XYZ file of C-alpha atoms in Angstrom:
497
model
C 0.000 0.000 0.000
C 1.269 3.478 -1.202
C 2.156 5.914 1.563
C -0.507 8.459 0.037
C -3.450 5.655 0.460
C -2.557 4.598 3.786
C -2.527 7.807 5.265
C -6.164 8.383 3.399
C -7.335 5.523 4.557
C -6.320 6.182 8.437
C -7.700 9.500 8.325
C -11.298 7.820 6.355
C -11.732 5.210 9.037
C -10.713 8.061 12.233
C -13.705 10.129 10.334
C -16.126 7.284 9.966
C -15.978 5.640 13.476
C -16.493 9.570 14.591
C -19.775 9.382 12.424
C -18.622 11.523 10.079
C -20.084 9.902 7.293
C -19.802 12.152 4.222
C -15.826 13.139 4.687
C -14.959 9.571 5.905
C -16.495 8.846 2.227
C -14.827 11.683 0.478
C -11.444 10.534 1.179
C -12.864 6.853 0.569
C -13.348 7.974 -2.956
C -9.905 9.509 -3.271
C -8.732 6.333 -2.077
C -10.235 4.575 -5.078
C -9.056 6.993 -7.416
C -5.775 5.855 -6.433
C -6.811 2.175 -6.386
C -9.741 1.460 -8.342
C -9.834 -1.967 -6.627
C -8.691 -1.321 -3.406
C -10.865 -3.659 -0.723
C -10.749 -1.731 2.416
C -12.543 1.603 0.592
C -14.607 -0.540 -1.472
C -16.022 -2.564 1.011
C -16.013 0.978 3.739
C -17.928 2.909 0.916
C -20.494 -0.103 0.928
C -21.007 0.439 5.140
C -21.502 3.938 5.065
C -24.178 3.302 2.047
C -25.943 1.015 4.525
C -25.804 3.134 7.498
C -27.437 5.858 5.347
C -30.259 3.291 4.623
C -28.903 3.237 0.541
C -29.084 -0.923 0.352
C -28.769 -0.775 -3.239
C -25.671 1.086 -3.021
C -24.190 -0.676 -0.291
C -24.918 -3.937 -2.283
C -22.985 -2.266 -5.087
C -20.021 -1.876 -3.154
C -20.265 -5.028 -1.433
C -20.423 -6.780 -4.468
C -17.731 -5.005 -6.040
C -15.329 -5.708 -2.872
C -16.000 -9.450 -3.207
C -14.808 -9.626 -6.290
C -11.799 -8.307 -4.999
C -11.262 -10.311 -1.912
C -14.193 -13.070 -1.375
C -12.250 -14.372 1.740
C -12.901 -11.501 4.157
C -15.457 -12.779 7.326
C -16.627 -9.163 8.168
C -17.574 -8.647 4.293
C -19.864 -11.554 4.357
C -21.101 -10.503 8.054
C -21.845 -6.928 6.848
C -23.916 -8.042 3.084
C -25.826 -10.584 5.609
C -27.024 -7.255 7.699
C -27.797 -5.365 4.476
C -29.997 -8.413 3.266
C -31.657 -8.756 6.209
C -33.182 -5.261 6.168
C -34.418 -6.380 2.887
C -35.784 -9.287 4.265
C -33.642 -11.601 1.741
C -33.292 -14.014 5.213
C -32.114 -16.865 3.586
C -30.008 -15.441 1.231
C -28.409 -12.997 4.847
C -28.172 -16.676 6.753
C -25.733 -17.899 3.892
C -23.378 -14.733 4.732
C -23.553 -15.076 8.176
C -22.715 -18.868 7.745
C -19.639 -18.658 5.101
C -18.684 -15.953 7.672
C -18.480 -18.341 10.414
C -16.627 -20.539 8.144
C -14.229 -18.557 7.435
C -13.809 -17.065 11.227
C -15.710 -19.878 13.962
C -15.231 -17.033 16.560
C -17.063 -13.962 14.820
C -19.201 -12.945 17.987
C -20.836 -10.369 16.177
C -21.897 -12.831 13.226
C -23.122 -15.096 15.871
C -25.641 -12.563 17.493
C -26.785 -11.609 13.878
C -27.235 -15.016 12.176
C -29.568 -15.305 15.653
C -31.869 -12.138 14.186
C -32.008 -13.753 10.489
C -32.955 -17.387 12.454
C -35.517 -14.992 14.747
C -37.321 -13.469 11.113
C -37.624 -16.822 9.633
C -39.305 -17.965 13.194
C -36.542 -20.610 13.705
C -36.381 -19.570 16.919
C -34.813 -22.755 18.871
C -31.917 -22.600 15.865
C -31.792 -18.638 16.909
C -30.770 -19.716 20.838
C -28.463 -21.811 19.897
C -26.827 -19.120 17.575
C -27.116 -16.550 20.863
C -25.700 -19.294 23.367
C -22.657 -19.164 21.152
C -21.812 -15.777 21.330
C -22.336 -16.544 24.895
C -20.077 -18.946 24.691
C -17.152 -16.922 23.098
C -17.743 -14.012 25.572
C -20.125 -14.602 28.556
C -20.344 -10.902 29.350
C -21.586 -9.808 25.815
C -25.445 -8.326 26.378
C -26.116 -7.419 23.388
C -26.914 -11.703 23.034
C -28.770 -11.604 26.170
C -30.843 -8.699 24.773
C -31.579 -10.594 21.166
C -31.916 -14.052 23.133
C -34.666 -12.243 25.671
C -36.578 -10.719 22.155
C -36.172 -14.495 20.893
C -37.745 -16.251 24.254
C -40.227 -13.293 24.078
C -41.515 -14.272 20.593
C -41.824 -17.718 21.945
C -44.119 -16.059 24.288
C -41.782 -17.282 26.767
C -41.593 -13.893 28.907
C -40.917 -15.379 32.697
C -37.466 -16.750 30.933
C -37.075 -13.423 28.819
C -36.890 -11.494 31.590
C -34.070 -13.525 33.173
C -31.945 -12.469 30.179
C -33.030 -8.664 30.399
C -32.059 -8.193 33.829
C -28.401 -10.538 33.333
C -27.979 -7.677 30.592
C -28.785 -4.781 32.536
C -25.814 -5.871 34.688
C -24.051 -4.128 31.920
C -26.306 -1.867 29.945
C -28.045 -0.343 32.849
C -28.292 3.290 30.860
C -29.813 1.655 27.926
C -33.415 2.470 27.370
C -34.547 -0.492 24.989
C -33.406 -3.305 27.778
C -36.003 -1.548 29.635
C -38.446 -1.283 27.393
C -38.015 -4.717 26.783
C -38.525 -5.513 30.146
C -41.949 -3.795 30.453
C -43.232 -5.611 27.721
C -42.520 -9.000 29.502
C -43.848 -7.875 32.544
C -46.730 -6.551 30.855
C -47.662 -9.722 28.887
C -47.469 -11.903 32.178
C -50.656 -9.611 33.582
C -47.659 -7.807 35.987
C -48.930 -3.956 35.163
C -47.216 -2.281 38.407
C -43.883 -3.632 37.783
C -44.514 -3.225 33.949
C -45.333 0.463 34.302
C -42.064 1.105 36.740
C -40.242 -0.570 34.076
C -41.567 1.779 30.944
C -41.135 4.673 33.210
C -37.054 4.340 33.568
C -37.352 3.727 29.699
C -38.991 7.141 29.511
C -36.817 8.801 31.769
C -33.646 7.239 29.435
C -34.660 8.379 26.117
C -38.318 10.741 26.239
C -38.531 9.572 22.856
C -40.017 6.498 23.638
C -43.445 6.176 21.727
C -44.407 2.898 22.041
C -43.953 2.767 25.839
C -46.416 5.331 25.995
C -48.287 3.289 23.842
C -48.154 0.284 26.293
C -48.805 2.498 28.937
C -51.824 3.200 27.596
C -53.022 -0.101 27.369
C -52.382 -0.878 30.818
C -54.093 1.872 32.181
C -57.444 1.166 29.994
C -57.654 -2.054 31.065
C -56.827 -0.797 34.478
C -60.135 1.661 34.150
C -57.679 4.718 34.378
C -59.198 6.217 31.014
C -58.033 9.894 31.504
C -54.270 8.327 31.864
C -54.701 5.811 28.970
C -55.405 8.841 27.252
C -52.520 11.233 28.342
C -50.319 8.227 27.371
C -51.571 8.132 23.853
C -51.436 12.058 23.366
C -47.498 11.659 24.382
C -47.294 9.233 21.780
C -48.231 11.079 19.087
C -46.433 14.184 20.600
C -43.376 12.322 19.677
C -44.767 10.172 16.562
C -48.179 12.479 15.138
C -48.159 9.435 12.345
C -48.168 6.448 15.206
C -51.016 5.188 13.655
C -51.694 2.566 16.342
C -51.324 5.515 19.195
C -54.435 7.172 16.904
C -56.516 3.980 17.021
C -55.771 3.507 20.426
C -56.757 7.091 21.176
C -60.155 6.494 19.539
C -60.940 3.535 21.795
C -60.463 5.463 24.902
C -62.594 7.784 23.764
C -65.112 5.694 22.703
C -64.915 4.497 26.051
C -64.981 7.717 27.328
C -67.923 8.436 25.485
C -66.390 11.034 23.318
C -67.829 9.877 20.246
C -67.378 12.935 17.684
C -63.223 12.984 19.289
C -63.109 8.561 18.884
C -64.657 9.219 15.408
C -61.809 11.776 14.427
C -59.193 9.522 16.066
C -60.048 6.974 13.851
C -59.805 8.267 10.380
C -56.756 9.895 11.532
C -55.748 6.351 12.378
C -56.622 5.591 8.392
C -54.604 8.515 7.351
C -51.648 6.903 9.074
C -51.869 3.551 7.553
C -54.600 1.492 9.256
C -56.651 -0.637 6.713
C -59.505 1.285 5.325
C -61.332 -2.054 6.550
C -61.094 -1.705 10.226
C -61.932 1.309 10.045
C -65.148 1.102 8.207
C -65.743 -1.387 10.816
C -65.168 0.981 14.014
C -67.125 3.819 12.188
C -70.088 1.507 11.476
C -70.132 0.503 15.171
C -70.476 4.311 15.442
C -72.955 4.445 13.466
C -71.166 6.563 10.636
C -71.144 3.796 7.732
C -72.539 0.567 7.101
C -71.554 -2.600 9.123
C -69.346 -5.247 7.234
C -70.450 -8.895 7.282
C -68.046 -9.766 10.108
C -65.212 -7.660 12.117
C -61.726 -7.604 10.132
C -58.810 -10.104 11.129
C -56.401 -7.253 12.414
C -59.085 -5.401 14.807
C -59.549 -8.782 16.371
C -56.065 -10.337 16.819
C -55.097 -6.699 18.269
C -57.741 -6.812 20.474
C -57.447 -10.139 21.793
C -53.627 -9.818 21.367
C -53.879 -6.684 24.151
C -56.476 -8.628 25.736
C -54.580 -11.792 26.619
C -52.615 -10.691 29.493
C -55.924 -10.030 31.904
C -58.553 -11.961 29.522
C -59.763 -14.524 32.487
C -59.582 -12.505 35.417
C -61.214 -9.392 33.476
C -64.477 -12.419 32.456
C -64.468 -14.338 35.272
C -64.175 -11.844 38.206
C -65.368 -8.653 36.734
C -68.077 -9.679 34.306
C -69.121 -13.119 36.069
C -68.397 -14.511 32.926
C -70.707 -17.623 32.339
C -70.821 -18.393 28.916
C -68.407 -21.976 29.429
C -70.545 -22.969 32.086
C -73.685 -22.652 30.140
C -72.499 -24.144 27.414
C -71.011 -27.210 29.285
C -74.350 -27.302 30.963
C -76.620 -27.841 27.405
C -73.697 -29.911 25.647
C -73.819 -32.065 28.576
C -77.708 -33.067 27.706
C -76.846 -34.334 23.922
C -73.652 -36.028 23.960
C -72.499 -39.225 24.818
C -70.456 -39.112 27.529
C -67.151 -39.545 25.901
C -66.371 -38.532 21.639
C -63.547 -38.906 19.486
C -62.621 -35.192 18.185
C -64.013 -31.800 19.460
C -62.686 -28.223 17.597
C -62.795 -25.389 20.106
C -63.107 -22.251 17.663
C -61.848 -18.850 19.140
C -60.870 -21.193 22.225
C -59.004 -17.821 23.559
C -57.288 -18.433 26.667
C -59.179 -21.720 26.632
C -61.493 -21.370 29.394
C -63.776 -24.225 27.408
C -60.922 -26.605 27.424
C -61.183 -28.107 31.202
C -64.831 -29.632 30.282
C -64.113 -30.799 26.732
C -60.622 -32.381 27.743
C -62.567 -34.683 30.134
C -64.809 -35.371 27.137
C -63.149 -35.585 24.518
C -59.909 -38.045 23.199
C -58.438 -35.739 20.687
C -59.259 -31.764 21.396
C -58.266 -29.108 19.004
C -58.243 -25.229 19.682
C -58.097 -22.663 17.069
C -57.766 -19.201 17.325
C -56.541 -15.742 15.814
C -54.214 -14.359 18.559
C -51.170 -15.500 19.164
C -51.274 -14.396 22.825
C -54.306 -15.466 23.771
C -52.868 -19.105 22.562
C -49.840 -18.984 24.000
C -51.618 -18.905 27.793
C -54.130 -21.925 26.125
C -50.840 -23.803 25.980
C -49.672 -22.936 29.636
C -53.085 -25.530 30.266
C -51.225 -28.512 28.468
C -55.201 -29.780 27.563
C -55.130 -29.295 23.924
C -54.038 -32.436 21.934
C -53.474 -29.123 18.889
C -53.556 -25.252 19.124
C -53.720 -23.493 16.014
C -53.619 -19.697 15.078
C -55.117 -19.134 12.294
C -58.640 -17.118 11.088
C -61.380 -19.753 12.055
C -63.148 -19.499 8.340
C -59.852 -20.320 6.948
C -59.087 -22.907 9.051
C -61.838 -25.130 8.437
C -61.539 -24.329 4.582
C -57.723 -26.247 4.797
C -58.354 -28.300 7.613
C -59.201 -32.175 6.511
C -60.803 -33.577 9.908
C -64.198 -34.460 11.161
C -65.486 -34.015 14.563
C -68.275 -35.097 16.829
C -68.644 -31.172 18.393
C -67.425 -27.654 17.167
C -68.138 -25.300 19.611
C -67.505 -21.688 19.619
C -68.269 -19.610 22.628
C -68.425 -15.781 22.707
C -67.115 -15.902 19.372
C -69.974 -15.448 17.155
C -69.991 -11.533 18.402
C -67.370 -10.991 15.950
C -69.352 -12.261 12.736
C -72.684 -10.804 11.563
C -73.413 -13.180 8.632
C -73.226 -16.551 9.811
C -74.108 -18.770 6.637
C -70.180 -18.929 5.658
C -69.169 -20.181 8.980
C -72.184 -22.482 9.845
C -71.995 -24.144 6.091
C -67.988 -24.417 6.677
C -68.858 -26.131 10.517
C -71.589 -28.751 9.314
C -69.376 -29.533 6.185
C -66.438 -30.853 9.203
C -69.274 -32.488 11.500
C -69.949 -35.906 11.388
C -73.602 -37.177 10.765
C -75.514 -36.427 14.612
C -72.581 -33.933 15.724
C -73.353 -31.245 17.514
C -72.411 -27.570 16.586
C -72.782 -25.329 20.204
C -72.260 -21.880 20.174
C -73.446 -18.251 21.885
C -74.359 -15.242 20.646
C -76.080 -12.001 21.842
C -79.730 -10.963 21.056
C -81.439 -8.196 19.395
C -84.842 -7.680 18.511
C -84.304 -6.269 15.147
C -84.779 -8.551 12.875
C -81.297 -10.282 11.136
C -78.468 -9.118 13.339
C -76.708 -5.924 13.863
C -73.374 -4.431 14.670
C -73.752 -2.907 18.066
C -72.311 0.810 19.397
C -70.391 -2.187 21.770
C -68.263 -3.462 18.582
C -70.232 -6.666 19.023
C -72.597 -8.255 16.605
C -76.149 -9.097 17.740
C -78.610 -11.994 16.183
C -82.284 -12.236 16.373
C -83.666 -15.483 16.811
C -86.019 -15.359 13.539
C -82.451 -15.025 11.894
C -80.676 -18.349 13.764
C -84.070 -20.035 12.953
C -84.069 -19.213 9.402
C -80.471 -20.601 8.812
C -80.979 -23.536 10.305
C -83.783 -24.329 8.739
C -82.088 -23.298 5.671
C -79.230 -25.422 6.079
C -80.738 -28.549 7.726
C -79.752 -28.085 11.553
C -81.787 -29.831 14.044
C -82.174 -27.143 16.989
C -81.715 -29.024 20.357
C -81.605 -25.758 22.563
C -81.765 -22.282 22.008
C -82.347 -20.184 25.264
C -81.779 -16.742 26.548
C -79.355 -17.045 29.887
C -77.857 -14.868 31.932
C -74.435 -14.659 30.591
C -71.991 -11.868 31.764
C -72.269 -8.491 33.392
C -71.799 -4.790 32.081
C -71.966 -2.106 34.720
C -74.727 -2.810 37.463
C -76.969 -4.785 34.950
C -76.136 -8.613 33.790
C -76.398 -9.209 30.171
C -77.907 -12.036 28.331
C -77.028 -14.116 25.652
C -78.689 -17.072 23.388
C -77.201 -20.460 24.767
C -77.552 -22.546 21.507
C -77.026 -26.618 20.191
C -77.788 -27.640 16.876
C -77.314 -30.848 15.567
C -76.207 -32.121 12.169
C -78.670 -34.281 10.188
């Protein structure tokens, strides 16, 4: 190396690691002028691309450095990271693995072939990647931070937090460990310890949106409405295009009884990205536009999704939730006392399961939020959990069962011919379909100011006359309460023909 291009180079990389991006480049360039091919600038120019967010550029230079030296670990590390943020994971996995090959002890190609293995949801492969860089240096947090965001995905948050607070040994000043923290506290129903945790985020870096965003959550569910909404005005302070902050904010309004203010949260919710969909569906329950067949997908896996952390003790000590009872009460009168296969659709948190395990020799629970599954599982009673839309589940799913029973689910669908047609086409001949819904007098059914569909009982009779049912039961019980009043809904079994 020439004495002029060394003492470029020194003076480009003392520029760069100062983040002086655009000189550190300048004399990069000058470098290359020199040296057309010279690796070091070619592959530096090719960094500084991808720490400006210019992948295409960066991929450019990359390239154009491997075809000068192909045999250089970090250059293979580094096109792995820019192929990752464009989501070419398998194609960033091969880097990160020919890096390993050509240096076993790359820490930093450890930790990141972890994140690839974490996007493609190989997430006991992504451990193992973590433990390694563990391995090489015990001390290093940054693989107890991406292990913790690994077990956290695996909705495995009482282990998560084990690796947050071993890292905060060491990164105690760092507002995302934090953060991170909250969040696991949060989804394990822990909301005073979750809310200390997102306040030392918040007094690290102010700039924090989302923990004001989770912070808002907790303190609706909590009942503290005027602080749920303080949280989601900070949010937007910082982010004014947070477009989940703006739904949010038009939730606690609604709840608030704001309507005109939820109404104007929402569309500016649609401005910022939320699908034209949901929102149709939260005006309509506004009355403002015309209700869709059924609720979207999105509005309810985020709602059970935020749900999941307080779902039971919210139903069953607040409401005097009595929907599984009633239904285990009229299932109890037309089945035989044991059956082969039973499909719990929208099982939730599966408070259903513990009478149709003892019933049943294969059970099956399907449902849309991940979170809401992930404390099913915690039950060990389903033989299968699935998370998937219920309508498209039973279109690709190739079994037959003796019972299908959906409870508290039907709230979220206002035609019912789809579903019904899709259930009796996976019943057996005599198997029983038992479900709830709530009434309304209006004739058909109706998307209620409560976001909750209502069905009339001409309508239920109707389709099952239309479609062949045989109605065993269909009574009005006492089912939940709302405020000093106990609602009702329809307790219903049908039986295929």
């Amino acid at each position: 190396m020439s004495s002029a291009i060394s003492e470029l180079l020194h003076r480009a990389v003392e520029l760069h690691q100062q983040g002086h991006l655009a000189e550190a480049e300048s004399l990069y360039v000058q470098v290359l002028q020199i040296d057309a091919r010279h690796f070091d600038a070619l592959h530096l120019i090719g960094v500084i691309a991808q720490q400006r967010g210019d992948l295409q550029s960066a991929m450019n230079f990359f390239g154009k450095a491997l075809a000068v030296d192909a045999q250089q670990p970090q250059l293979h590390s580094n096109l792995g990271a820019c192929l990752h943020q464009m989501e070419r994971h398998q194609e960033a996995l091969a880097c990160y693995d020919l890096a390993l090959r050509l240096q076993a002890d790359y820490l930093l190609a450890w930790i990141n072939r972890g994140n690839v293995l974490r996007s493609l949801g190989q997430f006991e492969e992504a451990i193992r990647s973590y433990e390694k860089a563990m391995e090489l240096k015990i001390d290093e947090a940054e693989a107890y931070y991406q292990r913790g965001l690994t077990l956290q995905s695996m909705g495995l948050h009482a282990d998560a937090l084990l690796d947050f607070e071993d890292g905060l040994r060491w990164r105690a000043d760092e507002a995302r460990w934090y953060f991170a923290r909250g969040y696991s506290l949060q989804q394990l129903g822990k909301s005073t310890e979750a809310r200390q945790a997102y306040a030392t985020c918040l007094r690290r870096d102010k700039m924090q949106a989302q923990a004001h965003y989770n912070l808002a959550i907790i303190e609706k569910h909590n009942g503290d409405l005027v602080q749920a909404l303080t949280h989601c005005d900070e949010a937007l302070a910082i982010s004014h295009s947070y477009a989940k902050a703006h739904l949010q904010r038009g939730h606690v309004l609604k709840l608030m009884s704001r309507l005109p203010e939820a109404s104007a949260a929402y569309r500016c919710a649609a401005e910022c990205g939320i699908e034209t969909a949901q929102i149709e569906f939260l005006l309509a329950s506004l009355g403002e536009h015309a209700a869709p067949e059924a609720a979207p997908v999105e509005y309810v896996r985020d709602l059970f999704d935020q749900y999941a952390t307080h779902f039971d003790q919210h139903l069953q000590q607040q409401l005097l939730y009595q929907i599984p009872q009633l239904l285990q009460k009229a299932i109890s009168l037309y089945l035989p006392t044991q059956f082969a296969r039973s499909l719990d659709l929208g099982c939730g948190t599966g408070l259903c399961a513990p009478f149709l395990r003892a019933r049943s020799n294969h059970l099956t629970g399907v449902d849309i939020s991940g979170a809401m599954l992930d404390r099913a599982a915690q039950l060990a009673l389903y033989d299968q959990l699935v998370c998937d839309e219920l309508l498209h589940f039973l279109e690709h799913d190739d079994s037959d069962y003796e019972l299908i029973l959906m409870a508290d689910v039907l709230v979220y669908f206002g035609k019912l011919d789809v579903l019904f047609g899709a259930c009796a086409a996976h019943l057996r001949s005599g198997g029983l379909l038992a479900f709830s819904v709530e009434p309304t007098e209006t004739h058909g059914y109706h998307l209620q100011s409560s976001q909750r569909y209502a069905h009339s009982t001409s309508y239920l009779n109707q389709l099952a006359e239309a479609q062949g049912w045989d109605i065993q039961e269909m009574r009005l019980a006492d089912s939940r309460r709302e405020g000093d009043q106990m609602l009702q809904s329809l307790i219903c079994v049908w039986r295929k023909k």
